[in-house]
PDB file of C-alpha atoms in Angstrom:
ATOM      1  CA  MET A   1      13.217  -0.433   3.668  1.00  0.00           C
ATOM      2  CA  LEU A   2      10.990   0.239   6.666  1.00  0.00           C
ATOM      3  CA  GLU A   3      11.790   2.969   9.165  1.00  0.00           C
ATOM      4  CA  ARG A   4      12.272   1.958  12.803  1.00  0.00           C
ATOM      5  CA  GLY A   5       8.810   3.255  13.767  1.00  0.00           C
ATOM      6  CA  ASP A   6       7.205   1.256  10.945  1.00  0.00           C
ATOM      7  CA  VAL A   7       9.024  -1.883  12.041  1.00  0.00           C
ATOM      8  CA  SER A   8       7.849  -1.358  15.627  1.00  0.00           C
ATOM      9  CA  ARG A   9       4.197  -1.010  14.522  1.00  0.00           C
ATOM     10  CA  LEU A  10       4.507  -4.078  12.293  1.00  0.00           C
ATOM     11  CA  LEU A  11       5.915  -6.146  15.175  1.00  0.00           C
ATOM     12  CA  ASP A  12       3.052  -4.974  17.410  1.00  0.00           C
ATOM     13  CA  ILE A  13       0.558  -6.140  14.791  1.00  0.00           C
ATOM     14  CA  LEU A  14       2.259  -9.500  14.218  1.00  0.00           C
ATOM     15  CA  GLY A  15       2.543 -10.021  17.977  1.00  0.00           C
ATOM     16  CA  ASN A  16      -1.176 -10.819  18.048  1.00  0.00           C
ATOM     17  CA  ARG A  17      -1.826 -14.494  17.237  1.00  0.00           C
ATOM     18  CA  ASN A  18      -5.280 -13.886  15.739  1.00  0.00           C
ATOM     19  CA  ARG A  19      -3.916 -11.243  13.385  1.00  0.00           C
ATOM     20  CA  ARG A  20      -1.204 -13.696  12.321  1.00  0.00           C
ATOM     21  CA  ARG A  21      -3.903 -16.325  11.698  1.00  0.00           C
ATOM     22  CA  ILE A  22      -5.892 -13.841   9.602  1.00  0.00           C
ATOM     23  CA  ILE A  23      -2.784 -12.923   7.588  1.00  0.00           C
ATOM     24  CA  GLU A  24      -2.037 -16.622   7.027  1.00  0.00           C
ATOM     25  CA  LEU A  25      -5.609 -17.237   5.825  1.00  0.00           C
ATOM     26  CA  LEU A  26      -5.600 -14.204   3.508  1.00  0.00           C
ATOM     27  CA  GLY A  27      -2.256 -15.360   2.133  1.00  0.00           C
ATOM     28  CA  GLN A  28      -4.177 -18.299   0.646  1.00  0.00           C
ATOM     29  CA  LYS A  29      -7.041 -16.303  -0.899  1.00  0.00           C
ATOM     30  CA  PRO A  30      -9.147 -13.142  -0.357  1.00  0.00           C
ATOM     31  CA  CYS A  31     -11.929 -13.606   2.222  1.00  0.00           C
ATOM     32  CA  PHE A  32     -14.887 -11.650   3.590  1.00  0.00           C
ATOM     33  CA  VAL A  33     -15.607 -11.082   7.293  1.00  0.00           C
ATOM     34  CA  THR A  34     -18.067 -13.933   7.822  1.00  0.00           C
ATOM     35  CA  GLU A  35     -15.747 -16.397   6.106  1.00  0.00           C
ATOM     36  CA  ILE A  36     -12.807 -15.386   8.313  1.00  0.00           C
ATOM     37  CA  SER A  37     -15.004 -15.525  11.414  1.00  0.00           C
ATOM     38  CA  GLU A  38     -16.224 -19.045  10.642  1.00  0.00           C
ATOM     39  CA  ARG A  39     -12.832 -20.420   9.559  1.00  0.00           C
ATOM     40  CA  LEU A  40     -10.948 -19.090  12.600  1.00  0.00           C
ATOM     41  CA  LEU A  41     -13.789 -19.329  15.174  1.00  0.00           C
ATOM     42  CA  LEU A  42     -13.533 -15.635  16.040  1.00  0.00           C
ATOM     43  CA  SER A  43     -16.378 -13.216  16.688  1.00  0.00           C
ATOM     44  CA  PRO A  44     -17.240 -10.971  13.700  1.00  0.00           C
ATOM     45  CA  LYS A  45     -16.637  -7.883  15.848  1.00  0.00           C
ATOM     46  CA  ALA A  46     -13.086  -9.012  16.688  1.00  0.00           C
ATOM     47  CA  VAL A  47     -12.413  -9.896  13.039  1.00  0.00           C
ATOM     48  CA  ILE A  48     -13.612  -6.464  11.863  1.00  0.00           C
ATOM     49  CA  GLU A  49     -11.377  -4.694  14.425  1.00  0.00           C
ATOM     50  CA  HIS A  50      -8.308  -6.694  13.347  1.00  0.00           C
ATOM     51  CA  LEU A  51      -9.053  -6.112   9.644  1.00  0.00           C
ATOM     52  CA  GLN A  52      -9.591  -2.371  10.075  1.00  0.00           C
ATOM     53  CA  LEU A  53      -6.305  -2.029  11.981  1.00  0.00           C
ATOM     54  CA  MET A  54      -4.324  -3.896   9.338  1.00  0.00           C
ATOM     55  CA  GLU A  55      -6.059  -2.017   6.516  1.00  0.00           C
ATOM     56  CA  ARG A  56      -5.072   1.310   8.134  1.00  0.00           C
ATOM     57  CA  GLU A  57      -1.471   0.114   8.235  1.00  0.00           C
ATOM     58  CA  GLN A  58      -1.782  -0.839   4.531  1.00  0.00           C
ATOM     59  CA  ILE A  59      -1.034  -4.488   5.279  1.00  0.00           C
ATOM     60  CA  LEU A  60      -4.409  -5.404   3.797  1.00  0.00           C
ATOM     61  CA  GLY A  61      -6.431  -4.110   0.880  1.00  0.00           C
ATOM     62  CA  SER A  62     -10.120  -4.644   0.148  1.00  0.00           C
ATOM     63  CA  TYR A  63     -12.689  -4.664  -2.643  1.00  0.00           C
ATOM     64  CA  GLN A  64     -16.416  -5.381  -3.011  1.00  0.00           C
ATOM     65  CA  ASP A  65     -17.942  -8.019  -5.276  1.00  0.00           C
ATOM     66  CA  GLU A  66     -21.215  -7.744  -7.175  1.00  0.00           C
ATOM     67  CA  ARG A  67     -23.099  -8.801  -4.040  1.00  0.00           C
ATOM     68  CA  ARG A  68     -21.535  -5.927  -2.081  1.00  0.00           C
ATOM     69  CA  ARG A  69     -19.511  -8.292   0.092  1.00  0.00           C
ATOM     70  CA  LYS A  70     -16.232  -6.718   1.164  1.00  0.00           C
ATOM     71  CA  TYR A  71     -13.252  -8.977   0.498  1.00  0.00           C
ATOM     72  CA  TYR A  72      -9.886  -8.447   2.204  1.00  0.00           C
ATOM     73  CA  TYR A  73      -6.532  -9.502   0.764  1.00  0.00           C
ATOM     74  CA  LEU A  74      -2.825  -9.110   1.527  1.00  0.00           C
ATOM     75  CA  SER A  75      -1.596  -5.941  -0.163  1.00  0.00           C
ATOM     76  CA  HIS A  76       2.087  -6.752   0.477  1.00  0.00           C
ATOM     77  CA  ASP A  77       4.213  -9.834   0.925  1.00  0.00           C
ATOM     78  CA  ILE A  78       5.466 -10.060   4.506  1.00  0.00           C
ATOM     79  CA  ASN A  79       9.004 -11.343   4.947  1.00  0.00           C
ATOM     80  CA  LEU A  80      10.286 -11.096   8.506  1.00  0.00           C
ATOM     81  CA  ILE A  81      13.982 -11.866   9.009  1.00  0.00           C
ATOM     82  CA  ILE A  82      15.465 -11.941  12.506  1.00  0.00           C
ATOM     83  CA  ASN A  83      19.218 -12.135  13.029  1.00  0.00           C
ATOM     84  CA  LEU A  84      20.384 -13.481  16.387  1.00  0.00           C
ATOM     85  CA  GLN A  85      23.856 -12.376  17.445  1.00  0.00           C
ATOM     86  CA  LYS A  86      25.719 -14.040  20.275  1.00  0.00           C
ATOM     87  CA  GLN A  87      26.577 -11.361  22.826  1.00  0.00           C
ATOM     88  CA  ASP A  88      29.110 -13.145  25.045  1.00  0.00           C
ATOM     89  CA  ASP A  89      31.861 -10.744  24.036  1.00  0.00           C
ATOM     90  CA  ILE A  90      29.750  -7.593  24.021  1.00  0.00           C
ATOM     91  CA  VAL A  91      30.092  -5.305  27.045  1.00  0.00           C
ATOM     92  CA  LEU A  92      26.849  -3.556  27.885  1.00  0.00           C
ATOM     93  CA  SER A  93      26.528  -0.314  29.788  1.00  0.00           C
ATOM     94  CA  PRO A  94      24.267  -0.322  32.894  1.00  0.00           C
ATOM     95  CA  ARG A  95      21.522   1.352  30.879  1.00  0.00           C
ATOM     96  CA  GLU A  96      21.882  -1.203  28.086  1.00  0.00           C
ATOM     97  CA  GLU A  97      21.840  -4.038  30.639  1.00  0.00           C
ATOM     98  CA  ASP A  98      18.539  -2.737  32.070  1.00  0.00           C
ATOM     99  CA  ARG A  99      17.077  -2.522  28.584  1.00  0.00           C
ATOM    100  CA  HIS A 100      18.360  -6.004  27.723  1.00  0.00           C
ATOM    101  CA  ALA A 101      16.858  -7.440  30.938  1.00  0.00           C
ATOM    102  CA  ARG A 102      13.505  -5.794  30.187  1.00  0.00           C
ATOM    103  CA  ILE A 103      13.478  -7.180  26.637  1.00  0.00           C
ATOM    104  CA  THR A 104      14.298 -10.656  27.977  1.00  0.00           C
ATOM    105  CA  ARG A 105      11.480 -10.456  30.556  1.00  0.00           C
ATOM    106  CA  ASP A 106       9.026  -9.236  27.917  1.00  0.00           C
ATOM    107  CA  LEU A 107       9.967 -12.058  25.544  1.00  0.00           C
ATOM    108  CA  VAL A 108       9.542 -14.657  28.292  1.00  0.00           C
ATOM    109  CA  LEU A 109       6.160 -13.167  29.211  1.00  0.00           C
ATOM    110  CA  LEU A 110       5.147 -13.063  25.537  1.00  0.00           C
ATOM    111  CA  ARG A 111       6.080 -16.734  25.131  1.00  0.00           C
ATOM    112  CA  ARG A 112       3.977 -17.682  28.174  1.00  0.00           C
ATOM    113  CA  MET A 113       1.010 -15.691  26.886  1.00  0.00           C
ATOM    114  CA  ILE A 114       1.215 -17.274  23.428  1.00  0.00           C
ATOM    115  CA  ARG A 115       1.455 -20.760  24.936  1.00  0.00           C
ATOM    116  CA  ALA A 116      -1.561 -20.086  27.170  1.00  0.00           C
ATOM    117  CA  HIS A 117      -3.501 -18.780  24.179  1.00  0.00           C
ATOM    118  CA  ASP A 118      -2.564 -21.820  22.083  1.00  0.00           C
ATOM    119  CA  GLU A 119      -3.706 -24.147  24.873  1.00  0.00           C
ATOM    120  CA  LEU A 120      -7.030 -22.303  25.029  1.00  0.00           C
ATOM    121  CA  LEU A 121      -7.517 -22.749  21.285  1.00  0.00           C
ATOM    122  CA  GLU A 122      -6.761 -26.454  21.596  1.00  0.00           C
ATOM    123  CA  ASN A 123      -9.364 -26.769  24.355  1.00  0.00           C
ATOM    124  CA  LEU A 124     -11.933 -25.117  22.083  1.00  0.00           C
ATOM    125  CA  GLU A 125     -11.393 -27.494  19.177  1.00  0.00           C
ATOM    126  CA  HIS A 126     -13.771 -30.128  20.568  1.00  0.00           C
ATOM    127  CA  LEU A 127     -16.629 -27.620  20.212  1.00  0.00           C
ATOM    128  CA  GLU A 128     -16.301 -27.487  16.427  1.00  0.00           C
ATOM    129  CA  GLY A 129     -18.186 -30.746  15.884  1.00  0.00           C
ATOM    130  CA  GLU A 130     -21.126 -29.641  18.009  1.00  0.00           C
ATOM    131  CA  ILE A 131     -21.259 -26.234  16.310  1.00  0.00           C
ATOM    132  CA  GLU A 132     -21.322 -27.866  12.878  1.00  0.00           C
ATOM    133  CA  SER A 133     -24.069 -30.276  13.943  1.00  0.00           C
ATOM    134  CA  ARG A 134     -26.204 -27.391  15.262  1.00  0.00           C
ATOM    135  CA  PHE A 135     -25.835 -25.513  11.953  1.00  0.00           C
ATOM    136  CA  ALA A 136     -26.724 -28.674  10.050  1.00  0.00           C
ATOM    137  CA  TRP A 137     -29.837 -29.117  12.189  1.00  0.00           C
ATOM    138  CA  LEU A 138     -30.956 -25.534  11.590  1.00  0.00           C
ATOM    139  CA  MET A 139     -30.543 -25.949   7.846  1.00  0.00           C
ATOM    140  CA  GLY A 140     -32.412 -29.265   7.888  1.00  0.00           C
ATOM    141  CA  GLU A 141     -35.368 -27.785   9.752  1.00  0.00           C
ATOM    142  CA  GLY A 142     -36.065 -25.368   6.882  1.00  0.00           C
ATOM    143  CA  ILE A 143     -36.519 -22.448   9.282  1.00  0.00           C
ATOM    144  CA  PHE A 144     -34.808 -19.915   7.046  1.00  0.00           C
ATOM    145  CA  THR A 145     -36.220 -18.989   3.661  1.00  0.00           C
ATOM    146  CA  ASP A 146     -32.920 -18.084   1.993  1.00  0.00           C
ATOM    147  CA  GLU A 147     -29.158 -17.756   2.392  1.00  0.00           C
ATOM    148  CA  GLY A 148     -29.471 -14.093   3.423  1.00  0.00           C
ATOM    149  CA  GLU A 149     -31.454 -14.933   6.554  1.00  0.00           C
ATOM    150  CA  LEU A 150     -28.949 -17.627   7.496  1.00  0.00           C
ATOM    151  CA  LYS A 151     -26.079 -15.116   7.143  1.00  0.00           C
ATOM    152  CA  ILE A 152     -27.887 -12.725   9.473  1.00  0.00           C
ATOM    153  CA  ILE A 153     -28.391 -15.455  12.064  1.00  0.00           C
ATOM    154  CA  LEU A 154     -24.751 -16.577  11.849  1.00  0.00           C
ATOM    155  CA  ALA A 155     -23.616 -12.991  12.418  1.00  0.00           C
ATOM    156  CA  LEU A 156     -25.947 -12.401  15.374  1.00  0.00           C
ATOM    157  CA  VAL A 157     -24.999 -15.722  16.982  1.00  0.00           C
ATOM    158  CA  HIS A 158     -21.537 -14.209  17.547  1.00  0.00           C
ATOM    159  CA  SER A 159     -22.627 -10.817  18.876  1.00  0.00           C
ATOM    160  CA  ASP A 160     -25.354  -8.163  18.861  1.00  0.00           C
ATOM    161  CA  MET A 161     -24.960  -5.766  15.934  1.00  0.00           C
ATOM    162  CA  GLU A 162     -26.226  -2.490  14.540  1.00  0.00           C
ATOM    163  CA  LEU A 163     -27.639  -2.281  11.022  1.00  0.00           C
ATOM    164  CA  GLY A 164     -24.406  -0.973   9.483  1.00  0.00           C
ATOM    165  CA  ASP A 165     -22.318  -3.803  10.957  1.00  0.00           C
ATOM    166  CA  LEU A 166     -24.815  -6.384   9.699  1.00  0.00           C
ATOM    167  CA  GLU A 167     -24.774  -4.808   6.243  1.00  0.00           C
ATOM    168  CA  GLU A 168     -20.991  -5.190   6.003  1.00  0.00           C
ATOM    169  CA  MET A 169     -21.018  -8.678   7.509  1.00  0.00           C
ATOM    170  CA  CYS A 170     -23.775 -10.125   5.303  1.00  0.00           C
ATOM    171  CA  GLY A 171     -23.075  -8.329   2.026  1.00  0.00           C
ATOM    172  CA  LEU A 172     -26.742  -7.337   1.668  1.00  0.00           C
ATOM    173  CA  SER A 173     -28.143  -3.964   0.649  1.00  0.00           C
ATOM    174  CA  ALA A 174     -29.928  -1.944   3.340  1.00  0.00           C
ATOM    175  CA  ASP A 175     -33.346  -2.708   1.817  1.00  0.00           C
ATOM    176  CA  GLU A 176     -32.637  -6.448   1.524  1.00  0.00           C
ATOM    177  CA  LEU A 177     -31.293  -6.530   5.062  1.00  0.00           C
ATOM    178  CA  LYS A 178     -34.303  -4.702   6.551  1.00  0.00           C
ATOM    179  CA  LYS A 179     -36.710  -7.031   4.727  1.00  0.00           C
ATOM    180  CA  ARG A 180     -35.038 -10.163   6.065  1.00  0.00           C
ATOM    181  CA  LEU A 181     -34.687  -8.722   9.551  1.00  0.00           C
ATOM    182  CA  GLY A 182     -38.407  -7.965   9.454  1.00  0.00           C
ATOM    183  CA  ASN A 183     -39.172 -11.594   8.602  1.00  0.00           C
ATOM    184  CA  LEU A 184     -36.920 -12.893  11.383  1.00  0.00           C
ATOM    185  CA  MET A 185     -38.469 -10.479  13.901  1.00  0.00           C
ATOM    186  CA  LYS A 186     -41.994 -11.619  12.916  1.00  0.00           C
ATOM    187  CA  MET A 187     -40.870 -15.187  13.539  1.00  0.00           C
ATOM    188  CA  GLY A 188     -39.632 -14.135  16.984  1.00  0.00           C
ATOM    189  CA  ILE A 189     -36.074 -15.243  16.238  1.00  0.00           C
ATOM    190  CA  VAL A 190     -34.502 -11.755  16.194  1.00  0.00           C
ATOM    191  CA  GLU A 191     -35.289  -8.729  18.318  1.00  0.00           C
ATOM    192  CA  LYS A 192     -34.138  -5.102  18.295  1.00  0.00           C
ATOM    193  CA  THR A 193     -33.002  -3.177  21.379  1.00  0.00           C
ATOM    194  CA  ASN A 194     -31.456   0.305  21.314  1.00  0.00           C
ATOM    195  CA  ASN A 195     -30.703   0.137  17.553  1.00  0.00           C
ATOM    196  CA  ARG A 196     -28.930  -3.212  17.989  1.00  0.00           C
ATOM    197  CA  TYR A 197     -30.226  -6.513  16.696  1.00  0.00           C
ATOM    198  CA  ARG A 198     -29.772  -9.770  18.567  1.00  0.00           C
ATOM    199  CA  ILE A 199     -31.067 -13.313  18.804  1.00  0.00           C
ATOM    200  CA  SER A 200     -34.341 -13.210  20.746  1.00  0.00           C
ATOM    201  CA  VAL A 201     -33.966 -14.009  24.431  1.00  0.00           C
ATOM    202  CA  THR A 202     -36.755 -16.552  24.002  1.00  0.00           C
ATOM    203  CA  HIS A 203     -34.660 -18.405  21.425  1.00  0.00           C
ATOM    204  CA  GLY A 204     -31.122 -17.531  22.447  1.00  0.00           C
ATOM    205  CA  GLY A 205     -31.361 -17.746  26.226  1.00  0.00           C
TER     206      GLY A 205
END
């Protein structure tokens, strides 16, 4: 049985649609950061932040495979039961009425925010086909020598990253990562600025 404070934190976590989407995906099978990012069309940085928060709250667990990729999985089953009680015959004190009115306003605002977010996601769906075609073109051009370089590019397409973030995202050792980054920098595809790697301005715009 959860304490009231635990329930409050859990509701805060589940109040975020992207965290609910991540939980739903991990309920099907364990996934690593890049996989979650690609499946849900979220930036790797946002995915990592959501995963770290839920891992701290012990909602998620993690392990590394032989390729040093970090997989996340649901560490507990989540069963949320809400009982609605009709309050026509309940007399509320002025303080309780204020609290009830605030809860009602917050729920209405939350519903509007979720609807707006859902509409935004629907408007983004038409981009999926173009994104897939661009990836297919890159693969067909034979620009990248191996899967590791492609993983690096996919990560940097979402956001600029430091070496440690790239290491976790790509599941490569530091030596393997530096070697591939060196190749991509020689090709002029990746550049380094203030310890952060990014797609070259010449290529990325």
